[in-house]
Amino acid sequence: MIEEIKNIISRDFENLSFDLSGWNPVLSASRFASVYHQVSNVDYYSAYFQGENISFVLIEDKKPMAIFPIFAYQDNDEWKISSNGFGLISPLFIRNIPKKLRKRLEKQLIEIILLISKKLNLKKIIFFENSHSLSNWFLLWLERADKDFIKYQLAIDLEQSIESIKLDFRKSYKPLVNKAMKDWDVKVCDENLDKVFEEFKDLHFEAAGKRTRSEESWSIQRKQIENEEAFLVSVRDGKTLIGAGFFNFSRDMGTYSVGAYKRDLFDKPIGHAVQMIAIKKLKDLGCKTYILGQKAVGISSSVSSKKEASISHFKEGFAGYVFAQPYLEVSLNE
């Protein structure tokens, strides 16, 4: 099914390429490169949801102009498309692209998305905006949307000094961070990575109580570290790994992806140490912003569980600000 759709798209849109060799040049030439626009991240989410990456590049005069991260997967025998499991993000264009060309490519992208949706018999598409101002792409879909909603994201402005960032920490966190850094060996893993990553996977299994993800998804994350698109922060008590956090990053943005901590030490400030080291690392890498994750709110359409609320409360203790992330739901008529 997916190969058939790709063949149809390639036939109907000659300036579209599933050869992603032009992907990174667009990332490098963009105004803001997010982690959601990295091919490896789409690969990860595709593996996580057992789907297929169908991302593509748009080319003009033999030069890559735009990239679109997208994968297709099945949920209860119903096809869905997404960039990160939550919705489709906007395409990424090179900076200073002529306005007229950008509008033409956006119109073409809409045709491509609708073609894919028709072939997969989609009932709806979810879109989300990653910037603090609404893109023209988002506004184009807003005209077609049947529903909109907002999620709230916790973030840190990494263009501030470390001292200024710490001023936004919850008051009780500062002594906990200091204690954790004193009591344990906390660092970004840069040696014996294969061994440490296997320990991390085992700790995640121990904490979750079951295997929650495919081996392929773990393998992709391991490769992201190797390709300098992610890093792992470990916390050790002697030789024992008691906690670790995995973080993705692009040129401009960092995200907290997954953590694992000893269940019997949940009341200890292990996660506090992981976050402090990650913030410093992301700042050293030159990232402009760090997205810790979603803020749990009671008015959400899907009420947060106690676990989600607890995780949100923990992250909020580090956040410097909260921003509203708009979503659109576009229903597709038969």
C-alpha positions as MATLAB code, in Angstrom:
seq = 'MIEEIKNIISRDFENLSFDLSGWNPVLSASRFASVYHQVSNVDYYSAYFQGENISFVLIEDKKPMAIFPIFAYQDNDEWKISSNGFGLISPLFIRNIPKKLRKRLEKQLIEIILLISKKLNLKKIIFFENSHSLSNWFLLWLERADKDFIKYQLAIDLEQSIESIKLDFRKSYKPLVNKAMKDWDVKVCDENLDKVFEEFKDLHFEAAGKRTRSEESWSIQRKQIENEEAFLVSVRDGKTLIGAGFFNFSRDMGTYSVGAYKRDLFDKPIGHAVQMIAIKKLKDLGCKTYILGQKAVGISSSVSSKKEASISHFKEGFAGYVFAQPYLEVSLNE';
ca = [
       0.000    0.000    0.000;
       2.650    2.554    1.048;
       4.956    1.742   -1.886;
       2.028    2.129   -4.264;
       1.242    5.557   -2.797;
       4.875    6.635   -3.068;
       4.938    5.591   -6.721;
       1.788    7.593   -7.444;
       3.162   10.686   -5.702;
       6.495   10.405   -7.521;
       4.630   10.166  -10.825;
       2.305   13.115  -10.157;
       4.839   15.449   -8.532;
       8.115   15.505  -10.429;
       9.824   17.894   -7.994;
       9.260   15.554   -5.049;
      11.964   13.114   -3.972;
      11.947   10.269   -1.467;
      15.731   10.279   -1.779;
      16.560   12.154    1.422;
      20.129   13.119    0.501;
      18.908   16.720    0.228;
      17.339   16.659    3.698;
      20.208   17.920    5.857;
      21.110   20.794    3.500;
      17.580   22.159    4.048;
      17.903   21.682    7.813;
      21.192   23.576    7.781;
      19.767   26.395    5.650;
      16.531   26.808    7.651;
      15.710   29.587   10.111;
      14.944   27.181   12.962;
      15.733   23.469   12.899;
      13.558   21.481   15.315;
      14.113   17.895   16.432;
      10.783   17.009   14.785;
      12.322   17.765   11.390;
      15.173   15.276   11.795;
      14.915   12.125    9.678;
      16.162    9.946   12.533;
      13.342   11.174   14.751;
      10.739   10.294   12.129;
      12.448    6.891   11.843;
      12.175    6.508   15.611;
       8.478    7.364   15.791;
       7.788    5.203   12.766;
       9.470    2.256   14.498;
       7.699    3.036   17.796;
       4.279    2.984   16.092;
       5.299    0.169   13.716;
       4.737    2.339   10.680;
       6.727    3.477    7.651;
       8.655    6.690    7.108;
       7.408    8.435    3.939;
       9.185   11.769    4.438;
      10.177   13.645    1.305;
      12.094   16.611   -0.108;
      10.755   19.247   -2.518;
      13.247   20.402   -5.146;
      13.308   23.489   -7.375;
      15.946   24.061  -10.083;
      17.835   21.001   -8.775;
      18.104   22.590   -5.312;
      16.360   21.196   -2.179;
      13.872   23.834   -0.991;
      11.699   22.138    1.619;
      11.393   18.977    3.686;
       8.313   17.320    5.116;
       8.585   14.775    7.972;
       5.767   12.242    7.810;
       5.140    8.576    8.528;
       2.075    6.361    8.136;
       0.960    3.734   10.629;
      -2.067    1.666   11.535;
      -4.018    1.981   14.785;
      -6.737   -0.667   15.214;
      -6.675   -1.308   11.446;
      -7.166    2.410   10.767;
      -4.434    4.317    8.936;
      -3.019    7.527   10.404;
      -0.285    9.972    9.372;
       1.933   11.949   11.711;
       5.340   13.532   12.227;
       5.815   12.522   15.869;
       2.817   10.445   16.931;
       0.769   13.522   17.870;
       0.224   15.232   14.530;
       1.790   16.689   11.410;
       4.263   19.518   11.862;
       4.719   22.254    9.271;
       7.149   21.737    6.375;
      10.590   23.285    6.773;
      11.848   25.671    4.079;
      15.271   27.132    3.468;
      15.597   30.688    4.750;
      15.019   33.529    2.291;
      12.989   31.351   -0.061;
      11.007   33.642   -2.422;
       7.510   34.229   -1.053;
       5.821   33.311   -4.327;
       7.723   29.997   -4.544;
       6.963   29.155   -0.915;
       3.222   29.689   -1.477;
       3.300   27.477   -4.565;
       5.110   24.693   -2.706;
       2.716   24.944    0.257;
      -0.219   24.562   -2.126;
       1.475   21.527   -3.648;
       2.093   20.052   -0.201;
      -1.595   20.321    0.605;
      -2.379   18.376   -2.580;
       0.142   15.692   -1.574;
      -1.262   15.354    1.960;
      -4.806   15.095    0.626;
      -3.721   12.495   -1.934;
      -2.066   10.374    0.771;
      -5.138   10.789    2.979;
      -7.476    9.668    0.200;
      -5.402    6.592   -0.636;
      -5.268    5.581    3.033;
      -8.951    6.396    3.634;
      -8.122    8.686    6.532;
     -10.992   10.043    8.587;
      -9.062   13.001    9.946;
      -5.644   14.676   10.113;
      -4.130   16.416   13.135;
      -1.739   19.366   12.651;
       0.314   21.218   15.252;
       2.363   24.396   15.267;
       5.856   24.334   16.709;
       6.709   28.051   16.522;
       5.442   30.826   18.806;
       3.746   32.517   15.839;
       1.351   30.813   13.443;
       2.909   29.839   10.135;
       1.162   30.389    6.810;
       0.995   26.584    6.504;
      -0.968   26.306    9.756;
      -3.285   29.153    8.721;
      -4.025   27.412    5.410;
      -5.235   24.329    7.280;
      -7.076   26.497    9.807;
      -9.471   27.427    6.999;
     -10.289   23.721    6.562;
     -10.307   22.713   10.236;
     -13.348   21.412   12.095;
     -11.805   21.632   15.534;
      -8.902   23.303   17.316;
      -7.340   22.687   20.716;
      -4.269   23.664   22.692;
      -1.571   21.796   24.560;
       0.805   23.527   26.942;
       4.539   22.901   26.698;
       7.130   23.452   29.424;
      10.342   25.036   28.188;
      13.617   26.757   29.068;
      15.224   29.639   27.198;
      18.799   28.397   26.748;
      20.025   31.747   25.473;
      20.068   32.893   29.092;
      23.023   32.277   31.386;
      23.001   29.177   33.606;
      22.648   31.478   36.610;
      19.510   33.070   35.131;
      18.078   29.660   34.221;
      18.549   28.455   37.806;
      16.608   31.466   39.105;
      13.484   29.952   37.526;
      13.929   26.598   39.296;
      11.455   25.714   42.016;
      12.991   26.864   45.297;
      13.130   23.355   46.754;
      15.023   22.046   43.702;
      18.257   23.949   44.192;
      19.447   22.057   47.323;
      18.223   18.768   45.788;
      20.323   19.339   42.666;
      23.358   20.167   44.796;
      22.862   17.064   46.954;
      22.459   14.794   43.924;
      25.611   16.132   42.275;
      27.517   15.561   45.517;
      26.184   12.077   46.298;
      26.364   10.441   42.870;
      28.422   10.261   39.708;
      26.358   12.216   37.164;
      27.623   12.743   33.624;
      26.935   12.709   29.905;
      27.968    9.281   28.603;
      30.842    9.553   26.140;
      32.609    6.219   26.626;
      31.617    2.530   26.774;
      28.385    3.650   25.146;
      27.216    0.211   24.016;
      27.500   -1.149   27.553;
      25.884    1.895   29.163;
      23.037    1.972   26.652;
      22.244   -1.686   27.339;
      22.176   -0.872   31.058;
      19.792    1.978   30.289;
      17.461   -0.346   28.355;
      17.526   -2.869   31.214;
      16.763   -0.139   33.752;
      13.849    1.059   31.607;
      12.481   -2.495   31.497;
      12.912   -2.823   35.259;
      11.132    0.489   35.926;
       8.288   -0.169   33.472;
       7.880   -3.789   34.484;
       7.618   -4.882   30.846;
       9.020   -4.338   27.361;
       7.172   -1.301   26.052;
       9.047   -0.721   22.796;
      10.527   -2.539   19.825;
      14.227   -3.310   19.594;
      14.322   -1.275   16.384;
      13.251    1.891   18.218;
      16.027    1.409   20.766;
      18.543    0.803   17.989;
      17.564    4.077   16.297;
      18.073    6.009   19.526;
      21.445    4.374   20.045;
      22.441    5.475   16.546;
      21.194    9.023   17.230;
      23.829    9.307   19.958;
      26.491    8.039   17.571;
      25.373   10.596   14.956;
      25.408   13.447   17.484;
      21.656   13.963   17.446;
      21.135   12.811   21.038;
      22.962   12.132   24.297;
      22.466   10.055   27.430;
      22.940   11.344   30.980;
      23.703    8.640   33.546;
      23.563    8.641   37.339;
      25.587    6.037   39.224;
      25.820    5.043   42.845;
      29.242    3.450   42.764;
      29.121    1.150   39.741;
      25.338    0.764   39.768;
      23.243    2.701   37.256;
      20.358    4.178   39.259;
      18.998    6.588   36.669;
      19.428    7.901   33.147;
      17.814   10.332   30.739;
      17.853   10.353   26.929;
      17.777   13.730   25.177;
      17.371   14.604   21.499;
      18.773   17.790   20.023;
      18.982   19.643   16.742;
      20.920   22.793   15.882;
      18.377   24.971   17.698;
      16.298   22.774   19.996;
      16.570   20.102   22.664;
      13.911   17.723   24.022;
      13.636   15.326   26.946;
      12.705   12.031   25.316;
      12.797    9.209   27.859;
      14.075    8.522   31.357;
      14.496    5.471   33.567;
      15.065    5.453   37.315;
      15.346    2.852   40.064;
      11.825    2.307   41.380;
      12.935    2.051   44.997;
      14.720    5.408   44.728;
      11.861    7.466   43.284;
      11.912    9.713   46.350;
      15.573   10.600   45.692;
      16.607   13.549   43.459;
      18.032   11.395   40.657;
      15.952   13.102   37.975;
      16.997   16.507   39.285;
      20.645   15.717   38.598;
      19.836   14.388   35.119;
      17.976   17.572   34.183;
      20.731   19.865   35.465;
      23.428   18.126   33.432;
      21.175   18.030   30.352;
      20.466   21.762   30.558;
      24.183   22.527   30.686;
      24.911   20.134   27.807;
      22.169   21.557   25.565;
      23.381   25.073   26.270;
      26.969   24.055   25.417;
      25.668   22.588   22.150;
      24.238   25.975   21.213;
      20.556   25.051   21.387;
      18.232   28.030   21.765;
      15.393   26.284   23.576;
      14.801   23.136   25.613;
      11.340   21.533   25.601;
      10.888   19.491   28.770;
       7.473   18.157   27.815;
       3.767   18.750   28.095;
       2.159   20.407   31.094;
      -0.715   18.362   32.496;
      -3.866   20.423   32.891;
      -7.277   19.522   34.281;
      -9.192   21.187   31.434;
      -7.516   18.996   28.818;
      -9.801   16.971   26.560;
      -8.021   13.882   27.872;
      -7.690   14.110   31.631;
      -4.136   13.446   32.777;
      -3.415   10.376   34.868;
      -1.837   10.723   38.301;
       1.470    9.567   36.818;
       1.330   12.153   34.019;
       0.407   14.874   36.521;
       3.338   13.868   38.744;
       5.807   13.911   35.839;
       4.450   17.271   34.705;
       4.819   18.719   38.208;
       8.434   17.553   38.342;
       9.316   19.094   34.973;
       7.529   22.332   35.782;
       9.983   22.862   38.620;
      12.714   23.459   36.023;
      10.716   25.320   33.369;
      11.406   28.967   32.694;
       8.193   29.453   30.754;
       5.123   27.718   29.367;
       3.875   28.218   25.834;
       0.602   27.330   24.149;
       0.946   24.875   21.278;
      -2.072   24.995   18.927;
      -3.511   21.914   17.207;
      -6.006   21.556   14.383;
      -8.235   18.630   13.503;
      -9.291   18.414    9.863;
     -12.069   15.928    9.109;
     -12.039   14.312    5.688;
     -15.358   13.779    3.978;
     -16.006   10.743    1.879;
];
